[in-house]
Structures are given as structure tokens and as C-alpha cells.
């Protein structure tokens, strides 16, 4: 039957051969199965009263695909085929079984990792998350279609955004496609979708200009310059990453900068023709929907249509054109036949009536009117208390800085790309509690047995059986508990003339042979054993009193399989070492050792715990057992643990040959490679692959005996501070194999000897053999350093390897003096430190570029400074969100997020600042907006009048803008702010809604990096919206610069004076883009 869990645990605790084929140096270590804090209660360790809560199993699969005698091409082909078969085995059999087990178990959590499994799990998560990312892109595309109300325009906008990615990919000489390149599809949607909305909004606002060429010119000037400013500033912020010390980050910055630039160029090339095509299609659709009417109704329809066209900012058709269209329709109706009913039927099905057009136009106007009213009221609210908004923003920024300083914490390990509760993260945490196991199962080793024999404790025949343990049912603890031991004996067996007799006494026995077993841990000490055996010999003589008076002096002992004592009532399980003593022969000294021989079996227990032995009798009690009873086994009760015990102190490394048992799990230890004979470049190009990634070192000559001695010395003279737990030094094995071939080390013909040795031994060490000659070699070292500690600690440990290699190279000959070490951990640590150290430089450069970009396009340094302050406030808010609200540690991924979205956060503010600077004191649009706002305020004060209806706007038709007084001071700043908000407010809100909606898809991804990206995007867009629509208008109303401030006017006048140019004559005034008639068009 199956063993109880405590029985198995206690058995494994004492079993010195945890695997049948293990070397003795690695036996008895349960860290391969149980956590390091598991204490078995033996020796000086603290007792443990509960079983471990986690168990580790490891499975090793071996695939033999060839040997060193094969050609390199054939070996490579077979190796690739074997790798493909192993990957298929992992994906189709191993991973589904483990994933199913982790889901079906109710009370047990199953975590798994291994070669091929981690990579496959990441690929599955990537596939799922890419689908969610495509869903977010589809959401943005559909939202653009709803916003522009046109399917061709939607697909055109989709092409403009996503065609930039392959163009940038072609223009970027990247070394390889990275994870960041896949993220660019989503990032470009988030960053540049506002360009589409800006162009479409300015196209809609140009409807009062009427002619297509004028509308295109107005849109390209207004929207083009605004989007050029934001695109140039954002792309330069990305290009600032070219100063980074990391090539992947440099390539990502260049790639994203080109993507942003390409979107703007494609928008200029394709959006204007798309808008014109859309307009032509609308006009053709409207012309097909003309309904034949009578002459009276025709005149009435012309008047109503002209009125509605003027009200809704549409160009009114000419009356004569309408009459000709109506006459043409009437003639067409008459030419179809004299049947009036047929003409009437045809006219009813020819399209929408004018009333339908009127209703549709009115609905669109009301929608635009509601948006304008909402944005105008927003400006009114911010202009009411701008000082309060500004002070609140400053207070929040100070609180954010203090919170960041108090809670910020740097990430000490590599970035975690999975969720905290995922198999990859939780599994590594659980695995971290286990010890290191190196070479757990070598290829071809014996498989562990699933069944074993448990012998009874009283079965003295078990030494001839394959017993894995001895078991007995324990009796309840005796009333006395004074540390005394007990010995129990069985029946006396006597054989006379081939017949076996059983009796209780030793009557008729010529001599007595007593076989004794002792359950105690103290017998390992010779002094305790001698104390015990002296008392036991006296008890044996007392046992057979009258039969013998002398015992033989043999006092040897041997260890047998441990004794598991299980008390049925309490569930207490004891694990005690089991010893078998040399048989004691008792006989009468005068008669000597004569027949018949009687056999007696006895079992001694140190302490109060003993086995229940039916039909056995008490042979004696130890009055003074000393350390024998004190070292009795400690009980282990099979109960659920309540608290985690304190782990025992960790001792230093114990070196056994070339193997030392470390404290760090194998999967977290650092692997360092020391390479001879290879040259690697010490720097990488700015972008793109390295022209010569590596080559053979011509100075390396392994046939030189001193070169071989240098490689052997490298493996033999490892210092303790390197903490090497295991090494893969093939030179040591090669040295031991040479005498077997009748040669000695160093070899005089090392090339042939190495090839022969690899062919005979099947060794697959890292040795580069080209044309029968060894050109390079490497040695692997596993170090007891956790690869998840901070990057600074890892780099300090790297310095120890630098010093060690420098010492060995200085002692070696020229033929082997250029060895160097490498590790994947060094690359990640240096990259993490480089990213952190270059963060401040990159942020300062991005801020400088943003400030220069705003100044270049607005021409106002004060306005550029205001926008820069809002951008820094957004950065503070984003950092506060990550460190305080989300409790994230700042690592390489978070820093990249800050750098990337730092340039994006200035986009909305730059749109606002540019439109604010482009509005002069006599701007006709600003005056119309101001009159419209004043008119709405006046109408709101009159009961029963709706300011948004066309009828209420009729009183504005006859307004003379030239008669309006020029605004100055605060009123001018407020009017300019209102006009700028009305220009881009709808596009900003649309871009915000689409970006947040698309980011929601990322919050349900499996990879942690996508989830964090979604949160960062939502926080960035929300902060940018608040700063652009609330904070920035309040600042502009309060301290916004005038259209022509003195710090711009006076230097300009001074420069003109130096150049000898005065004011431009009245006749030399430049021709404006819009004439007076266009400027006076209704709002």
C-alpha cells in the first residue's frame, strides 16, 4: 500500500542515497526535492514539526543526434532536426500535460519550467496579446470611420497611419526585429491618430470658404503647420534616443522617429485627395437626389435651401442653377410618358427629398453646435478662476514629487514580462526556495523505481531482501519519560536433529547467538556505541543466566535501512537510523561453544518511543544511557503547518573536488563563459548589424604546451570569491584521457589528440575545430550568485572576473593571453545601468528639443516655456502614477515608457500653443467667435430662447466685423484661447477617446509589459487632456503672451534698422490667403 506522506518524508530525510546512481559526495541532499528551509531534526539542526509545503521534480530528456566523428554539416543538420523534434514534443505533449495538470488540480498548484517550455509559453502569450493589440487597432479604425462618416476615408486614414511602419522598417538599418518593433504598430496608432482628426476638423471648419482649392489651401496652412510642429517635436524626441548607449534603444528611437515623420508626410500626400474624392462623391449623391416639384414649390424650396445653406455654413447654390435643375427634372419627367402617376412614382423613388437633406444637415449642425457650446463653456469656467487652477496644479506637482521621492524603488532584476500570479513569475518564486541541483540525472542513468519493499522491523531476514525501509507501528509513549532506553527480545529458536523448536527460555542451549538491532542516532559515535554495548552485554548475560557466563568480544556494527515508526492513534511519525550489531555469542566458559545453538533476536530503542512488538518480551532497561537517549529521533506530527519555521543558518561552500553545493538554485545561478581564440568587437555601430561580428584570434596557438597549461591553470586556480559551484572544463578530462592513449599532457599534437578524444568520448564541449585544427575553445562556470540581484551588485561581481582573467592572462604565454569572459547576465546588467544613467540626459534632451520645437513654430519663447512646464507636469504625474498608485519598481521598461511618452505628452499642448500664437488681435475668426459667444450669453439671459437654434443666429447675419473694437489685455487672451480651443478641442477629445478605448484591450493581455503599456497610455492621455483643456487655457488666460510682444517686436525693429529697411509701404502689403469676402463669412 502507499506510504503516508510523513513516512516518506522522514524516510527520505535519513536515506543517504536519494538516488541509486548518485555519487556519495552528492547523496543525502534533499534540496533537490524539498525547499532549503526544510529541517529534518537531525544533528544540530532545529527540530521541525511539519512537512514541507512544496515539492520539486525534474525530468530530463536526452536526444542523441550524432558524434564528433560526423561531418560538421551532417552534424548540424541532424542537430537542427533533433531540436525541431524536441520542440514539437514539448509543444504537443509536455506543455499540454503540465498546463492541464495546473488547471485540474484543486488543492495543489503546479508550476513548471524548462528548456523549450519557457520559450513556448512566451510565444503563446505573445500570440494572444497580438490578437488583443490588433483588436485595439481595429477599434481605432472603426472609430475613425464613425468620426469621418465615410468608409473610403476610414480606409485611407488607416493606410496613412500603418503604411508608415513598413516604410520606417525599410529605412532603419536594424540588426534584427525586436519586441519594440512589434509594439510600434500600436504606438504609432496612439501617437499619430490625432493628425487624422486635426486634418478632418480643419477641413470641416473650412466649409464657409466654398471652393475646393481655397478649402484645401486653408486646411493645409492651418492643420499642416500645426501637425508639422507636433510631428517634428515628437520625432525629435524619439531621435534623442540615438544618444543612448544601448543599440536596441537607439534603433527603436530611430524607427519610431521615422514612423512619426512618415505619418505626417503620408497625411500631406493622401488626405487632401481623399477629402476631395469624398466631397465629389457627396456632391454626386446630392445631385442624384433632386426631386421634381412644381414651379411654386420650386421657388419655395430655393428660398428655404438658400436660407439653410447660409445658416449651416454651406455654400448656397445659385438660383438659376436650381431652376435649370428643376426644369431639367420636369422635362425628364414629361419625356418618360404622359402618365402623371408614373412620373410621380418615379419621383418618389428617385432619392431623398429636400426635407430629408434639411433634417440631416440640421442634425450635423446641432452636433457641431453642441461641441462648440461645450468647449466654449469650458473656456468660460477656466477663465473664471485661472489662479486657483494654476495653484492647484502647482500643489499637486509638489505632492507628486514628494510622493515619488518617498516611494520610488528601482528594479533590481531583469524586467518581469508576465503577470505576478502567472506560472513564469510564481514558479520562479517557488523555485527560489530550493537548493541548487547540478547534473541531477545524467543521460543513460537508471530510472528511479516507482515501487519498493518496506520490511517489518522485527523481520531479521530483511537484510537479504531489497528493503528500502523498515516499518513498525508505534505504541503510545510510556508514562515514564526519563530518557531511559528499552530492549525487547523475541522467542528463542533451537534446532535439534533438524527440527526447529521455539521456547521462551534458554534451557538446553549449548550456546546462545543474540542478533541485536538498535534504533538510535547516537551509535554513529564510537564512545556512545561502546557505552551502549557494555550495558547490553551485561543484559545478555542476565537474560540467559544459568546458561552462559561469557560473551565474545566482537563489537562491530553496520547501518541498515532506516526504521519508520508510526503511531496510529496520534499520527506521530519517527524516523530513526537502524543499526545491526555483530552477533553476540554467549556460552559457558567451562564447556565452551557447543551445540545446540539457540538464536535470539533483540531490538533496542533509545528513549520512550518504541515499536509495538507482539509476543516479544522486555529484555531490559538502560539505567544510564547518557547521550544515547538525548540523541533520540524527534517526532514529526503529520499536521498542517501554521507558521513558517526559521531556516537554519547557511554555511559556507564546501568544495568536493570540482563540485561545491551552492545556496542559489541552478536556474538562477550565473553561467560565465571563458573563451580562448575568438575575437569579438568591443563596440557596436550606431544602428544596424555589426560588419564583422567575430573572427578567430590568430594569436591563439593551442599546440603550444604553454597554451594548454594556461587553459588548465585557468580551471585549477579558481579563487573563492568567484563562488564557482560547478565547471565544465574539458581540458581536465582531456588531460586524464591522454595517459590511457600512451601520451602525456601537454600534448605535442593537440589537434589530432583533441579530435580523437572527442570521437572516442563523445564529448560535446565548446571546441571550434576547422579543417582538423582546434581554432578556439571555451569553458563554462556556474557561480553561486543569484542572477536576479541588482545590476550594480552583478557588475561588482563581474569586476572579480575581470581581475581574475587579467591575472591569468598576465601569467600566460602570448599564445593564450587574450582570454575573456562573457555572460548574458553582464549584458542585461550593463544595459539596465546604462538605461538608468542615460535617463536624465535623454529627458533633458527631449525637453530641450520640445522647447525648441514649440519656439520654432510659435515664434514665442514664453509660450514654449509654458508648454514645457505642462509637459514636465505630465511627466511628474505619470511617474507618480507608476510609483505611488501602481507601486511599480522603476526599471528599464518603465524608463523607456517615460522617455517615449514624454515626447507624446507635448502633442496636445503644442497644438493648442500653435493655434493660440496664430491668432492675431484683428483675426476675423476670433472676432466672429467672440461675437458668437457674447450673443449666446445674451440669449441665455432671455427666457424661452435657445441660442443653439438657427433662428436665434439670424440676428448675427448682418454683423459688421470691422465695426468691432479691438480686444486688449485679459479679454484678448481669453478670446484667443477660446478660438484655439474651438479649433482643436474636438480633435483632442476624439483622439483621447480613441486612444483610451484602444488601450483597454491591452489591460486584459497576458504579458505584463502590454498591461503596463495600457495603463501608461491611459494615464498619459488623461494627464495630457487635463493639462491641455484645463491647465493650459487657464495659464494662457492669466499670463498668455500678446500677439506681438515686446521681446519679439523690439529685436525685429532693431534688425530691420540695421538692415536699413523701414516699414513696408502701404502699397506693398502682402496678398492674404483669404479675401475680405471670405473673412466676413458667417461663423
Coordinates of C-alpha atoms in Angstrom, one line a residue, residues 128-525:
X128 CA -2.8 36.0 -27.6
X129 CA -1.6 39.6 -26.9
X130 CA -1.0 40.4 -30.5
X131 CA -4.7 39.5 -31.2
X132 CA -5.7 41.9 -28.4
X133 CA -3.4 44.6 -29.9
X134 CA -5.0 44.0 -33.3
X135 CA -8.4 44.4 -31.6
X136 CA -7.3 47.8 -30.3
X137 CA -6.1 48.9 -33.8
X138 CA -9.5 47.7 -35.2
X139 CA -11.2 49.8 -32.6
X140 CA -9.3 52.9 -33.6
X141 CA -10.0 52.3 -37.3
X142 CA -13.8 51.9 -36.7
X143 CA -13.8 55.0 -34.6
X144 CA -12.1 57.0 -37.4
X145 CA -14.8 55.7 -39.7
X146 CA -17.6 56.9 -37.4
X147 CA -15.9 60.2 -36.9
X148 CA -15.4 60.9 -40.6
X149 CA -18.6 59.3 -41.7
X150 CA -17.1 57.7 -44.8
X151 CA -15.7 54.2 -45.4
X152 CA -13.2 55.3 -48.1
X153 CA -11.9 58.0 -45.8
X154 CA -11.6 55.4 -43.0
X155 CA -9.5 53.0 -45.1
X156 CA -7.5 55.9 -46.4
X157 CA -6.7 57.1 -42.8
X158 CA -5.8 53.5 -41.9
X159 CA -3.4 53.4 -44.8
X160 CA -1.8 56.7 -43.9
X161 CA -1.1 55.5 -40.3
X162 CA 0.1 52.0 -40.9
X163 CA 1.9 52.4 -44.1
X164 CA 4.4 54.4 -42.1
X165 CA 5.6 51.3 -40.3
X166 CA 7.0 49.3 -43.3
X167 CA 8.5 52.5 -44.7
X168 CA 10.3 53.1 -41.4
X169 CA 11.3 49.5 -41.2
X170 CA 13.0 49.7 -44.6
X171 CA 14.7 53.0 -43.8
X172 CA 16.0 51.7 -40.4
X173 CA 19.1 49.5 -40.7
X174 CA 18.2 47.5 -37.6
X175 CA 20.3 44.5 -36.7
X176 CA 17.2 42.4 -36.0
X177 CA 13.5 42.7 -35.4
X178 CA 12.9 43.2 -31.6
X179 CA 9.9 43.2 -29.3
X180 CA 9.8 47.0 -29.5
X181 CA 9.4 46.8 -33.3
X182 CA 6.2 44.8 -32.7
X183 CA 5.0 47.4 -30.3
X184 CA 5.4 50.2 -32.9
X185 CA 2.2 49.1 -34.6
X186 CA 0.2 50.0 -31.5
X187 CA 2.4 53.0 -30.5
X188 CA 2.1 54.7 -33.9
X189 CA -1.7 54.4 -33.6
X190 CA -1.7 56.1 -30.2
X191 CA 0.8 58.8 -31.1
X192 CA -0.3 59.9 -34.6
X193 CA -4.1 59.3 -34.7
X194 CA -4.6 63.0 -33.7
X195 CA -3.2 64.0 -37.0
X196 CA -6.1 62.4 -38.8
X197 CA -8.6 64.2 -36.5
X198 CA -6.9 67.5 -36.9
X199 CA -7.0 67.4 -40.7
X200 CA -10.6 66.3 -40.8
X201 CA -11.6 69.0 -38.3
X202 CA -9.9 71.8 -40.2
X203 CA -11.4 70.5 -43.4
X204 CA -14.9 70.7 -41.8
X205 CA -14.1 74.2 -40.5
X206 CA -13.2 75.4 -44.0
X207 CA -16.7 74.8 -45.3
X208 CA -17.6 78.5 -45.4
X209 CA -14.8 79.1 -48.0
X210 CA -16.9 77.2 -50.6
X211 CA -14.4 76.5 -53.3
X212 CA -12.3 73.3 -53.0
X213 CA -9.0 74.9 -53.8
X214 CA -9.5 77.6 -51.1
X215 CA -10.6 74.9 -48.6
X216 CA -7.5 72.8 -49.3
X217 CA -5.2 75.8 -49.0
X218 CA -6.8 76.9 -45.8
X219 CA -6.6 73.3 -44.3
X220 CA -3.0 72.7 -45.4
X221 CA -1.9 76.0 -43.9
X222 CA -3.7 75.7 -40.6
X223 CA -3.7 71.9 -40.0
X224 CA -0.4 71.3 -41.8
X225 CA 1.6 73.8 -39.8
X226 CA 0.1 72.6 -36.6
X227 CA 0.7 68.9 -37.3
X228 CA 4.2 69.7 -38.7
X229 CA 5.1 71.2 -35.3
X230 CA 3.8 68.3 -33.3
X231 CA 5.3 65.7 -35.7
X232 CA 8.7 67.3 -35.8
X233 CA 8.8 67.7 -32.0
X234 CA 7.7 64.1 -31.3
X235 CA 10.1 62.7 -33.9
X236 CA 13.0 64.7 -32.5
X237 CA 12.1 63.4 -29.0
X238 CA 12.4 59.8 -30.4
X239 CA 15.6 60.7 -32.3
X240 CA 17.1 61.8 -28.9
X241 CA 17.4 58.1 -28.1
X242 CA 20.2 57.9 -30.6
X243 CA 22.5 59.2 -27.8
X244 CA 21.7 56.1 -25.7
X245 CA 24.4 53.6 -25.0
X246 CA 22.1 50.7 -25.9
X247 CA 21.9 49.8 -29.6
X248 CA 18.3 48.4 -29.4
X249 CA 17.1 51.6 -27.8
X250 CA 18.9 53.7 -30.5
X251 CA 17.3 51.6 -33.2
X252 CA 13.9 51.9 -31.6
X253 CA 14.2 55.7 -31.3
X254 CA 15.2 56.0 -34.9
X255 CA 12.4 53.6 -36.0
X256 CA 9.7 55.5 -34.1
X257 CA 11.0 58.9 -35.2
X258 CA 10.8 57.8 -38.8
X259 CA 7.3 56.4 -38.3
X260 CA 6.1 59.7 -36.9
X261 CA 7.7 61.6 -39.8
X262 CA 6.2 59.2 -42.4
X263 CA 2.7 59.6 -41.0
X264 CA 2.9 63.4 -41.5
X265 CA 4.3 63.1 -45.0
X266 CA 1.7 60.5 -46.0
X267 CA -1.1 62.6 -44.5
X268 CA 0.0 65.6 -46.6
X269 CA 0.1 63.4 -49.7
X270 CA -3.0 61.3 -49.4
X271 CA -5.5 63.0 -47.1
X272 CA -6.2 66.0 -49.4
X273 CA -7.1 63.8 -52.4
X274 CA -9.1 61.5 -50.1
X275 CA -11.1 64.5 -48.8
X276 CA -11.7 65.8 -52.3
X277 CA -12.9 62.4 -53.5
X278 CA -15.2 62.2 -50.5
X279 CA -16.6 65.7 -51.3
X280 CA -17.1 64.8 -55.0
X281 CA -19.0 61.6 -54.1
X282 CA -21.3 63.6 -51.7
X283 CA -22.0 66.1 -54.5
X284 CA -22.8 63.4 -57.0
X285 CA -25.0 61.8 -54.4
X286 CA -26.9 65.0 -53.8
X287 CA -27.3 65.7 -57.5
X288 CA -29.0 62.3 -58.0
X289 CA -31.4 63.1 -55.2
X290 CA -33.1 66.1 -56.8
X291 CA -36.8 65.6 -56.6
X292 CA -39.2 67.0 -59.4
X293 CA -41.5 69.7 -57.9
X294 CA -44.0 72.2 -59.3
X295 CA -42.9 75.7 -60.2
X296 CA -44.4 77.2 -57.0
X297 CA -42.8 74.6 -54.8
X298 CA -39.5 75.1 -56.7
X299 CA -39.3 78.8 -55.7
X300 CA -40.2 78.0 -52.1
X301 CA -37.6 75.3 -52.0
X302 CA -34.9 77.6 -53.4
X303 CA -35.5 80.1 -50.7
X304 CA -35.5 77.6 -48.0
X305 CA -32.4 75.8 -49.2
X306 CA -30.5 79.1 -49.6
X307 CA -31.5 80.1 -46.1
X308 CA -30.4 76.7 -44.6
X309 CA -27.2 76.7 -46.5
X310 CA -26.2 80.1 -45.1
X311 CA -27.3 79.1 -41.6
X312 CA -25.4 75.8 -41.7
X313 CA -22.2 77.3 -43.1
X314 CA -22.7 75.7 -46.5
X315 CA -22.3 77.4 -49.9
X316 CA -25.8 78.3 -51.2
X317 CA -26.4 77.1 -54.8
X318 CA -27.2 79.8 -57.4
X319 CA -30.9 80.2 -58.0
X320 CA -30.6 80.0 -61.8
X321 CA -28.7 76.7 -61.3
X322 CA -31.6 75.4 -59.2
X323 CA -34.2 76.5 -61.7
X324 CA -32.3 74.8 -64.5
X325 CA -32.1 71.6 -62.5
X326 CA -35.8 71.7 -61.7
X327 CA -36.7 72.4 -65.3
X328 CA -34.4 69.6 -66.4
X329 CA -36.0 67.2 -63.9
X330 CA -39.5 68.3 -65.0
X331 CA -38.7 67.8 -68.7
X332 CA -37.2 64.4 -67.9
X333 CA -40.4 63.5 -66.1
X334 CA -42.6 64.5 -69.1
X335 CA -40.4 62.7 -71.5
X336 CA -40.9 59.4 -69.8
X337 CA -44.6 59.4 -70.7
X338 CA -47.9 61.2 -70.3
X339 CA -48.9 59.2 -67.3
X340 CA -48.7 61.5 -64.4
X341 CA -48.9 58.8 -61.8
X342 CA -45.9 57.1 -63.3
X343 CA -43.9 60.3 -63.1
X344 CA -45.0 60.8 -59.5
X345 CA -44.0 57.3 -58.7
X346 CA -40.6 57.7 -60.3
X347 CA -40.1 61.0 -58.5
X348 CA -40.8 59.4 -55.1
X349 CA -38.2 56.7 -55.6
X350 CA -35.5 58.9 -57.0
X351 CA -33.9 59.7 -53.7
X352 CA -34.2 61.7 -50.5
X353 CA -36.4 64.7 -50.5
X354 CA -35.1 68.2 -49.7
X355 CA -36.7 67.9 -46.3
X356 CA -34.6 64.8 -45.6
X357 CA -31.5 66.7 -46.6
X358 CA -32.6 69.6 -44.4
X359 CA -33.0 67.3 -41.4
X360 CA -29.7 65.6 -41.9
X361 CA -27.9 68.9 -42.2
X362 CA -29.6 70.2 -39.2
X363 CA -28.6 67.2 -37.1
X364 CA -25.0 67.6 -38.1
X365 CA -25.1 71.3 -37.3
X366 CA -26.6 70.6 -33.9
X367 CA -23.9 68.1 -33.2
X368 CA -21.2 70.6 -34.1
X369 CA -23.0 73.3 -32.3
X370 CA -23.2 71.2 -29.1
X371 CA -19.4 70.6 -29.2
X372 CA -18.7 74.3 -29.7
X373 CA -21.0 75.2 -26.8
X374 CA -19.4 72.7 -24.5
X375 CA -15.8 73.9 -25.4
X376 CA -16.8 77.5 -25.0
X377 CA -18.3 76.9 -21.6
X378 CA -15.1 75.1 -20.7
X379 CA -13.1 78.2 -21.5
X380 CA -15.5 80.3 -19.5
X381 CA -15.1 78.1 -16.5
X382 CA -11.3 78.1 -16.7
X383 CA -11.1 81.8 -17.2
X384 CA -13.3 82.4 -14.2
X385 CA -10.6 81.2 -11.7
X386 CA -7.3 80.6 -13.5
X387 CA -5.3 81.4 -10.4
X388 CA -7.0 78.7 -8.5
X389 CA -6.3 76.2 -11.3
X390 CA -2.7 77.2 -11.5
X391 CA -2.1 77.0 -7.7
X392 CA -3.9 73.6 -7.6
X393 CA -1.6 72.3 -10.3
X394 CA 1.5 73.5 -8.5
X395 CA 0.3 72.0 -5.3
X396 CA -0.4 68.6 -7.0
X397 CA 3.0 68.7 -8.7
X398 CA 4.8 69.3 -5.3
X399 CA 2.8 66.5 -3.7
X400 CA 3.6 64.3 -6.6
X401 CA 7.4 65.0 -6.3
X402 CA 7.3 64.2 -2.6
X403 CA 5.4 61.0 -3.2
X404 CA 7.8 59.9 -5.9
X405 CA 10.8 60.6 -3.6
X406 CA 9.3 58.7 -0.8
X407 CA 8.1 55.6 -2.6
X408 CA 10.4 55.3 -5.7
X409 CA 12.2 52.0 -5.9
X410 CA 14.5 50.8 -8.6
X411 CA 14.0 47.3 -10.2
X412 CA 16.9 45.1 -9.0
X413 CA 16.5 42.3 -11.6
X414 CA 15.5 41.8 -15.2
X415 CA 12.1 43.1 -16.3
X416 CA 9.2 40.8 -15.4
X417 CA 7.1 40.4 -18.6
X418 CA 4.4 38.1 -17.1
X419 CA 1.7 38.8 -14.5
X420 CA 2.6 38.3 -10.8
X421 CA 0.3 35.3 -10.5
X422 CA 1.5 33.6 -13.7
X423 CA 3.4 30.3 -13.9
X424 CA 6.6 32.1 -15.0
X425 CA 6.6 34.5 -12.0
X426 CA 5.2 32.4 -9.2
X427 CA 7.1 29.4 -10.4
X428 CA 10.4 31.2 -10.1
X429 CA 9.5 32.4 -6.7
X430 CA 8.7 28.9 -5.5
X431 CA 11.8 27.6 -7.2
X432 CA 13.9 30.1 -5.4
X433 CA 13.2 28.3 -2.1
X434 CA 15.0 25.2 -3.4
X435 CA 18.7 24.5 -3.4
X436 CA 20.9 24.1 -6.4
X437 CA 21.0 20.7 -8.2
X438 CA 23.6 20.3 -10.9
X439 CA 23.7 17.2 -13.0
X440 CA 20.6 15.7 -11.4
X441 CA 20.2 12.9 -14.0
X442 CA 22.9 12.2 -16.5
X443 CA 21.9 10.7 -19.8
X444 CA 21.6 6.9 -19.6
X445 CA 21.3 6.9 -15.8
X446 CA 18.9 4.3 -14.2
X447 CA 15.3 5.3 -13.8
X448 CA 14.0 5.6 -10.3
X449 CA 11.8 2.8 -9.2
X450 CA 8.1 3.5 -8.5
X451 CA 7.7 0.6 -6.1
X452 CA 9.8 -0.6 -3.2
X453 CA 9.7 -3.1 -0.3
X454 CA 9.1 -2.0 3.3
X455 CA 10.1 -4.7 5.7
X456 CA 8.8 -5.2 9.2
X457 CA 11.1 -4.0 12.0
X458 CA 11.0 -7.5 13.6
X459 CA 11.9 -9.2 10.3
X460 CA 15.6 -10.1 10.8
X461 CA 15.6 -11.8 7.4
X462 CA 15.3 -8.3 5.7
X463 CA 19.0 -7.9 5.2
X464 CA 18.7 -10.5 2.4
X465 CA 15.8 -8.6 0.8
X466 CA 15.7 -5.4 -1.2
X467 CA 14.2 -3.4 1.7
X468 CA 14.1 0.4 1.2
X469 CA 12.9 0.9 4.8
X470 CA 11.8 -0.9 8.0
X471 CA 8.4 -0.1 9.3
X472 CA 6.6 -0.7 12.5
X473 CA 3.5 0.6 14.3
X474 CA 4.5 2.5 17.4
X475 CA 2.9 2.3 20.8
X476 CA 1.8 5.2 22.8
X477 CA 4.5 6.9 24.7
X478 CA 5.2 5.3 28.1
X479 CA 4.2 7.0 31.3
X480 CA 7.8 7.5 32.3
X481 CA 9.8 9.9 30.2
X482 CA 13.2 10.0 32.0
X483 CA 15.4 9.3 29.0
X484 CA 15.8 5.5 29.6
X485 CA 16.1 3.0 26.8
X486 CA 14.5 -0.4 26.4
X487 CA 15.5 -3.6 24.8
X488 CA 12.9 -6.3 23.7
X489 CA 13.6 -9.8 22.6
X490 CA 11.7 -12.4 20.7
X491 CA 11.4 -16.2 21.2
X492 CA 14.4 -18.5 21.5
X493 CA 14.8 -20.7 18.5
X494 CA 16.6 -24.0 18.9
X495 CA 17.3 -26.6 16.2
X496 CA 17.8 -30.2 17.3
X497 CA 18.3 -33.0 14.8
X498 CA 16.9 -30.8 12.0
X499 CA 13.8 -29.9 13.9
X500 CA 13.2 -26.3 15.0
X501 CA 11.8 -25.7 18.4
X502 CA 10.5 -22.4 19.9
X503 CA 10.7 -21.6 23.5
X504 CA 11.0 -18.6 25.9
X505 CA 14.0 -19.6 27.9
X506 CA 17.5 -20.9 27.0
X507 CA 17.2 -24.3 28.7
X508 CA 19.0 -26.9 26.8
X509 CA 21.1 -24.5 24.7
X510 CA 24.8 -25.1 24.4
X511 CA 25.4 -21.6 23.3
X512 CA 23.2 -18.6 22.6
X513 CA 23.6 -16.4 19.5
X514 CA 22.0 -12.9 20.0
X515 CA 21.3 -10.8 17.0
X516 CA 20.7 -7.2 18.0
X517 CA 19.3 -4.2 16.2
X518 CA 19.3 -0.7 17.7
X519 CA 17.1 2.3 16.7
X520 CA 19.2 5.3 17.7
X521 CA 21.2 8.1 16.1
X522 CA 23.9 8.0 18.8
X523 CA 25.6 4.8 17.7
X524 CA 27.4 6.7 14.9
X525 CA 29.7 8.0 17.7

